[in-house]
Amino acid sequence: QKEVEQDPGPLSVPEGAIVSLNCTYSNSAFQYFMWYRQYSRKGPELLMYTYSSGNKEDGRFTAQVDKSSKYISLFIRDSQPSDSATYLCAMMRSGGSNYKLTFGKGTLLTVNP
Amino acid sequence: DVKVTQSSRYLVKRTGEKVFLECVQDMDHENMFWYRQDPGLGLRLIYFSYDVKMKEKGDIPEGYSVSREKKERFSLILESASTNQTSMYLCASSPGRTNGYTFGSGTRLTVV
């Protein structure tokens, strides 16, 4: 079983839709959870950072972590064409080599005007 | 803003050549990383460094080496380039043990 699973999509939605992106993981040692956004031909940029379980909101973006289910989500409200990108989940263990991130393979999102 | 700068956006090299990819960060970050990104395979860690002159192998170090002589600079070396090393190479840095990464814009390397 892969450590981090992410549906590659592609996901296509109309402008204004609510988007839900998800990852599952198998390693219960993961404590730090992140979402990165990657535009075409660019490097990933950090979008959301969450420690342990719970929700975090930043503008139109909400990150959720459910450690009991080993499941994380990113919600995008009122999606815009500028949100079209690949979204990567990433996770980090606590302790040991805990500065190494494990990435999902990314979900390609297109928001149509 | 933290900046991670990769020296080349696009590079074409011949099979067997020694290739140097350079990465510089300007925010005094301790940790630096080299990844390659391929369709369907995602990001794969090649090498990382948590201090000057320190390095650790990632998940796919074969065919690569690295050098970190100064804190701000982390170089990836392809000892003898092969066509299966054609890829997008991404450098990243982070300031501590639990922080997110800042990535460079990537180098698209083609080996012919």
mmCIF file of C-alpha atoms in Angstrom:
data_model
loop_
_atom_site.group_PDB
_atom_site.id
_atom_site.type_symbol
_atom_site.label_atom_id
_atom_site.label_comp_id
_atom_site.label_asym_id
_atom_site.label_seq_id
_atom_site.Cartn_x
_atom_site.Cartn_y
_atom_site.Cartn_z
ATOM 1 C CA GLN A 1 0.000 0.000 0.000
ATOM 2 C CA LYS A 2 1.381 3.409 -0.959
ATOM 3 C CA GLU A 3 1.983 5.796 1.926
ATOM 4 C CA VAL A 4 -0.073 8.577 0.317
ATOM 5 C CA GLU A 5 -2.837 8.087 -2.231
ATOM 6 C CA GLN A 6 -4.332 10.903 -4.257
ATOM 7 C CA ASP A 7 -6.790 10.651 -7.123
ATOM 8 C CA PRO A 8 -5.013 12.144 -10.165
ATOM 9 C CA GLY A 9 -8.234 13.357 -11.747
ATOM 10 C CA PRO A 10 -8.486 15.266 -13.966
ATOM 11 C CA LEU A 11 -11.247 17.223 -12.295
ATOM 12 C CA SER A 12 -13.179 19.793 -14.316
ATOM 13 C CA VAL A 13 -15.699 22.146 -12.679
ATOM 14 C CA PRO A 14 -17.596 25.317 -13.650
ATOM 15 C CA GLU A 15 -16.565 28.641 -12.196
ATOM 16 C CA GLY A 16 -18.154 29.213 -8.779
ATOM 17 C CA ALA A 17 -18.325 25.526 -7.869
ATOM 18 C CA ILE A 18 -17.133 24.115 -4.578
ATOM 19 C CA VAL A 19 -14.169 21.830 -5.162
ATOM 20 C CA SER A 20 -13.182 18.962 -2.884
ATOM 21 C CA LEU A 21 -9.713 17.418 -3.180
ATOM 22 C CA ASN A 22 -8.692 14.462 -1.065
ATOM 23 C CA CYS A 23 -5.816 12.267 0.021
ATOM 24 C CA THR A 24 -5.630 9.133 2.110
ATOM 25 C CA TYR A 25 -2.554 7.863 3.884
ATOM 26 C CA SER A 26 -1.429 4.740 5.660
ATOM 27 C CA ASN A 27 1.261 5.922 8.090
ATOM 28 C CA SER A 28 -0.180 6.971 11.448
ATOM 29 C CA ALA A 29 3.104 8.769 12.264
ATOM 30 C CA PHE A 30 2.203 11.636 9.918
ATOM 31 C CA GLN A 31 1.474 14.736 11.976
ATOM 32 C CA TYR A 32 2.013 17.647 9.589
ATOM 33 C CA PHE A 33 -0.226 18.013 6.557
ATOM 34 C CA MET A 34 0.133 20.410 3.649
ATOM 35 C CA TRP A 35 -1.394 21.296 0.344
ATOM 36 C CA TYR A 36 0.658 22.646 -2.527
ATOM 37 C CA ARG A 37 -0.590 24.250 -5.723
ATOM 38 C CA GLN A 38 1.429 23.843 -8.895
ATOM 39 C CA TYR A 39 0.719 25.848 -12.026
ATOM 40 C CA SER A 40 1.847 24.467 -15.350
ATOM 41 C CA ARG A 41 5.635 24.679 -15.854
ATOM 42 C CA LYS A 42 6.149 26.136 -12.355
ATOM 43 C CA GLY A 43 7.329 24.757 -9.022
ATOM 44 C CA PRO A 44 4.793 23.857 -6.309
ATOM 45 C CA GLU A 45 3.847 26.581 -3.825
ATOM 46 C CA LEU A 46 2.655 26.005 -0.285
ATOM 47 C CA LEU A 47 -1.053 26.710 0.038
ATOM 48 C CA MET A 48 -2.154 25.307 3.404
ATOM 49 C CA TYR A 49 -0.353 23.890 6.443
ATOM 50 C CA THR A 50 -2.060 21.961 9.256
ATOM 51 C CA TYR A 51 -0.703 20.270 12.320
ATOM 52 C CA SER A 52 -2.508 17.131 13.525
ATOM 53 C CA SER A 53 -6.298 16.942 13.224
ATOM 54 C CA GLY A 54 -8.797 19.701 12.630
ATOM 55 C CA ASN A 55 -9.723 22.410 10.173
ATOM 56 C CA LYS A 56 -7.901 25.445 8.897
ATOM 57 C CA GLU A 57 -9.411 28.183 6.790
ATOM 58 C CA ASP A 58 -7.686 30.776 4.619
ATOM 59 C CA GLY A 59 -9.951 32.839 2.422
ATOM 60 C CA ARG A 60 -11.689 30.532 -0.052
ATOM 61 C CA PHE A 61 -9.573 27.543 1.013
ATOM 62 C CA THR A 62 -10.284 25.125 3.873
ATOM 63 C CA ALA A 63 -8.039 22.250 4.849
ATOM 64 C CA GLN A 64 -9.389 19.381 6.917
ATOM 65 C CA VAL A 65 -7.506 16.562 8.597
ATOM 66 C CA ASP A 66 -9.171 13.467 10.006
ATOM 67 C CA LYS A 67 -6.423 11.399 11.588
ATOM 68 C CA SER A 68 -8.797 8.694 12.766
ATOM 69 C CA SER A 69 -9.695 7.959 9.141
ATOM 70 C CA LYS A 70 -6.246 8.883 7.769
ATOM 71 C CA TYR A 71 -7.929 11.272 5.355
ATOM 72 C CA ILE A 72 -7.246 14.872 4.441
ATOM 73 C CA SER A 73 -9.218 17.274 2.277
ATOM 74 C CA LEU A 74 -8.867 20.635 0.637
ATOM 75 C CA PHE A 75 -12.033 22.575 -0.156
ATOM 76 C CA ILE A 76 -12.097 25.505 -2.554
ATOM 77 C CA ARG A 77 -15.179 27.719 -2.382
ATOM 78 C CA ASP A 78 -16.309 29.926 -5.247
ATOM 79 C CA SER A 79 -13.688 28.394 -7.524
ATOM 80 C CA GLN A 80 -12.082 30.666 -10.126
ATOM 81 C CA PRO A 81 -10.357 29.933 -13.443
ATOM 82 C CA SER A 82 -7.123 31.074 -11.741
ATOM 83 C CA ASP A 83 -7.469 28.057 -9.412
ATOM 84 C CA SER A 84 -6.775 25.763 -12.380
ATOM 85 C CA ALA A 85 -3.621 23.910 -11.376
ATOM 86 C CA THR A 86 -2.348 20.633 -9.996
ATOM 87 C CA TYR A 87 -2.905 20.251 -6.255
ATOM 88 C CA LEU A 88 -0.500 18.097 -4.275
ATOM 89 C CA CYS A 89 -1.041 16.859 -0.761
ATOM 90 C CA ALA A 90 2.045 16.348 1.379
ATOM 91 C CA MET A 91 2.709 14.928 4.827
ATOM 92 C CA MET A 92 5.507 14.805 7.335
ATOM 93 C CA ARG A 93 6.230 12.503 10.278
ATOM 94 C CA SER A 94 6.893 13.675 13.768
ATOM 95 C CA GLY A 95 10.328 12.690 15.055
ATOM 96 C CA GLY A 96 13.307 11.165 13.269
ATOM 97 C CA SER A 97 13.873 12.529 9.773
ATOM 98 C CA ASN A 98 10.805 14.677 10.209
ATOM 99 C CA TYR A 99 11.746 17.310 7.679
ATOM 100 C CA LYS A 100 11.105 14.959 4.793
ATOM 101 C CA LEU A 101 7.785 15.427 3.047
ATOM 102 C CA THR A 102 5.907 12.584 1.408
ATOM 103 C CA PHE A 103 3.836 13.836 -1.524
ATOM 104 C CA GLY A 104 0.743 12.568 -3.237
ATOM 105 C CA LYS A 105 0.930 12.422 -7.021
ATOM 106 C CA GLY A 106 -1.341 15.415 -7.462
ATOM 107 C CA THR A 107 -4.843 16.132 -8.782
ATOM 108 C CA LEU A 108 -5.207 18.214 -11.938
ATOM 109 C CA LEU A 109 -8.038 20.732 -11.545
ATOM 110 C CA THR A 110 -9.562 22.827 -14.319
ATOM 111 C CA VAL A 111 -12.086 25.550 -13.496
ATOM 112 C CA ASN A 112 -14.053 26.541 -16.588
ATOM 113 C CA PRO A 113 -15.283 30.134 -16.972
ATOM 114 C CA ASP B 1 9.812 36.533 0.053
ATOM 115 C CA VAL B 2 11.970 33.461 0.180
ATOM 116 C CA LYS B 3 13.452 32.744 -3.156
ATOM 117 C CA VAL B 4 14.807 29.516 -4.500
ATOM 118 C CA THR B 5 16.547 30.043 -7.792
ATOM 119 C CA GLN B 6 17.462 27.291 -10.209
ATOM 120 C CA SER B 7 20.107 28.284 -12.686
ATOM 121 C CA SER B 8 18.429 26.986 -15.853
ATOM 122 C CA ARG B 9 14.793 26.612 -16.907
ATOM 123 C CA TYR B 10 15.556 24.361 -19.878
ATOM 124 C CA LEU B 11 18.609 22.237 -20.554
ATOM 125 C CA VAL B 12 19.470 19.788 -23.318
ATOM 126 C CA LYS B 13 22.408 17.475 -22.788
ATOM 127 C CA ARG B 14 23.889 14.472 -24.578
ATOM 128 C CA THR B 15 24.029 10.943 -23.214
ATOM 129 C CA GLY B 16 27.156 10.404 -21.161
ATOM 130 C CA GLU B 17 27.721 14.064 -20.336
ATOM 131 C CA LYS B 18 28.283 15.201 -16.758
ATOM 132 C CA VAL B 19 25.491 17.602 -15.870
ATOM 133 C CA PHE B 20 25.371 20.155 -13.076
ATOM 134 C CA LEU B 21 22.097 21.611 -11.830
ATOM 135 C CA GLU B 22 22.500 24.532 -9.479
ATOM 136 C CA CYS B 23 20.122 25.802 -6.812
ATOM 137 C CA VAL B 24 20.497 28.857 -4.600
ATOM 138 C CA GLN B 25 18.232 30.031 -1.775
ATOM 139 C CA ASP B 26 18.417 33.444 -0.178
ATOM 140 C CA MET B 27 16.786 32.979 3.249
ATOM 141 C CA ASP B 28 19.381 31.068 5.247
ATOM 142 C CA HIS B 29 17.374 27.825 5.209
ATOM 143 C CA GLU B 30 19.013 24.799 6.797
ATOM 144 C CA ASN B 31 17.457 22.114 4.622
ATOM 145 C CA MET B 32 17.646 21.743 0.879
ATOM 146 C CA PHE B 33 16.165 19.083 -1.387
ATOM 147 C CA TRP B 34 16.321 17.821 -4.937
ATOM 148 C CA TYR B 35 13.294 16.161 -6.512
ATOM 149 C CA ARG B 36 12.435 14.951 -9.951
ATOM 150 C CA GLN B 37 8.878 15.090 -11.216
ATOM 151 C CA ASP B 38 7.553 12.787 -13.912
ATOM 152 C CA PRO B 39 4.011 12.278 -15.229
ATOM 153 C CA GLY B 40 2.245 9.513 -13.351
ATOM 154 C CA LEU B 41 5.096 9.167 -10.849
ATOM 155 C CA GLY B 42 4.777 12.454 -8.993
ATOM 156 C CA LEU B 43 7.591 14.010 -7.013
ATOM 157 C CA ARG B 44 10.437 11.695 -6.065
ATOM 158 C CA LEU B 45 13.178 12.699 -3.652
ATOM 159 C CA ILE B 46 16.691 12.275 -5.012
ATOM 160 C CA TYR B 47 18.881 13.734 -2.266
ATOM 161 C CA PHE B 48 18.565 16.168 0.578
ATOM 162 C CA SER B 49 20.865 18.097 2.867
ATOM 163 C CA TYR B 50 20.201 19.331 6.380
ATOM 164 C CA ASP B 51 23.462 21.207 6.838
ATOM 165 C CA VAL B 52 26.519 22.365 4.952
ATOM 166 C CA LYS B 53 28.551 19.412 3.677
ATOM 167 C CA MET B 54 25.873 16.998 4.923
ATOM 168 C CA LYS B 55 23.783 14.943 2.551
ATOM 169 C CA GLU B 56 21.404 12.039 2.676
ATOM 170 C CA LYS B 57 20.046 9.805 -0.034
ATOM 171 C CA GLY B 58 16.423 10.071 -0.912
ATOM 172 C CA ASP B 59 14.297 7.487 -2.652
ATOM 173 C CA ILE B 60 16.054 7.460 -6.048
ATOM 174 C CA PRO B 61 19.722 8.485 -5.639
ATOM 175 C CA GLU B 62 21.183 6.140 -8.264
ATOM 176 C CA GLY B 63 22.988 8.002 -11.011
ATOM 177 C CA TYR B 64 23.068 11.263 -9.051
ATOM 178 C CA SER B 65 25.320 12.968 -6.543
ATOM 179 C CA VAL B 66 25.077 16.284 -4.717
ATOM 180 C CA SER B 67 27.277 18.961 -3.260
ATOM 181 C CA ARG B 68 26.604 21.514 -0.560
ATOM 182 C CA GLU B 69 29.728 23.542 0.123
ATOM 183 C CA LYS B 70 27.838 26.659 1.205
ATOM 184 C CA LYS B 71 24.556 26.926 3.083
ATOM 185 C CA GLU B 72 22.762 28.744 0.299
ATOM 186 C CA ARG B 73 23.797 26.496 -2.585
ATOM 187 C CA PHE B 74 22.876 22.892 -3.341
ATOM 188 C CA SER B 75 24.059 21.298 -6.552
ATOM 189 C CA LEU B 76 22.758 18.164 -8.225
ATOM 190 C CA ILE B 77 25.204 16.267 -10.415
ATOM 191 C CA LEU B 78 24.331 13.696 -13.032
ATOM 192 C CA GLU B 79 27.586 11.771 -13.321
ATOM 193 C CA SER B 80 26.860 10.352 -16.767
ATOM 194 C CA ALA B 81 23.544 11.524 -18.140
ATOM 195 C CA SER B 82 21.185 8.937 -19.572
ATOM 196 C CA THR B 83 17.919 9.304 -21.458
ATOM 197 C CA ASN B 84 15.933 7.993 -18.475
ATOM 198 C CA GLN B 85 17.073 11.052 -16.550
ATOM 199 C CA THR B 86 15.037 13.281 -18.837
ATOM 200 C CA SER B 87 12.707 14.963 -16.346
ATOM 201 C CA MET B 88 11.664 18.096 -14.498
ATOM 202 C CA TYR B 89 14.076 18.714 -11.630
ATOM 203 C CA LEU B 90 12.866 20.731 -8.665
ATOM 204 C CA CYS B 91 14.949 22.179 -5.872
ATOM 205 C CA ALA B 92 13.384 23.129 -2.537
ATOM 206 C CA SER B 93 14.445 24.512 0.827
ATOM 207 C CA SER B 94 12.971 24.698 4.321
ATOM 208 C CA PRO B 95 14.053 26.484 7.493
ATOM 209 C CA GLY B 96 13.467 23.807 10.102
ATOM 210 C CA ARG B 97 12.253 20.346 10.933
ATOM 211 C CA THR B 98 8.514 20.798 10.521
ATOM 212 C CA ASN B 99 8.209 23.580 8.001
ATOM 213 C CA GLY B 100 6.849 23.433 4.495
ATOM 214 C CA TYR B 101 9.134 23.714 1.519
ATOM 215 C CA THR B 102 9.751 26.585 -0.845
ATOM 216 C CA PHE B 103 10.348 25.318 -4.350
ATOM 217 C CA GLY B 104 12.231 26.753 -7.271
ATOM 218 C CA SER B 105 10.648 27.005 -10.705
ATOM 219 C CA GLY B 106 12.298 23.826 -11.917
ATOM 220 C CA THR B 107 14.729 22.806 -14.632
ATOM 221 C CA ARG B 108 13.378 20.828 -17.550
ATOM 222 C CA LEU B 109 16.264 18.547 -18.533
ATOM 223 C CA THR B 110 16.251 16.628 -21.785
ATOM 224 C CA VAL B 111 18.968 14.033 -22.385
ATOM 225 C CA VAL B 112 19.372 13.055 -26.037
#
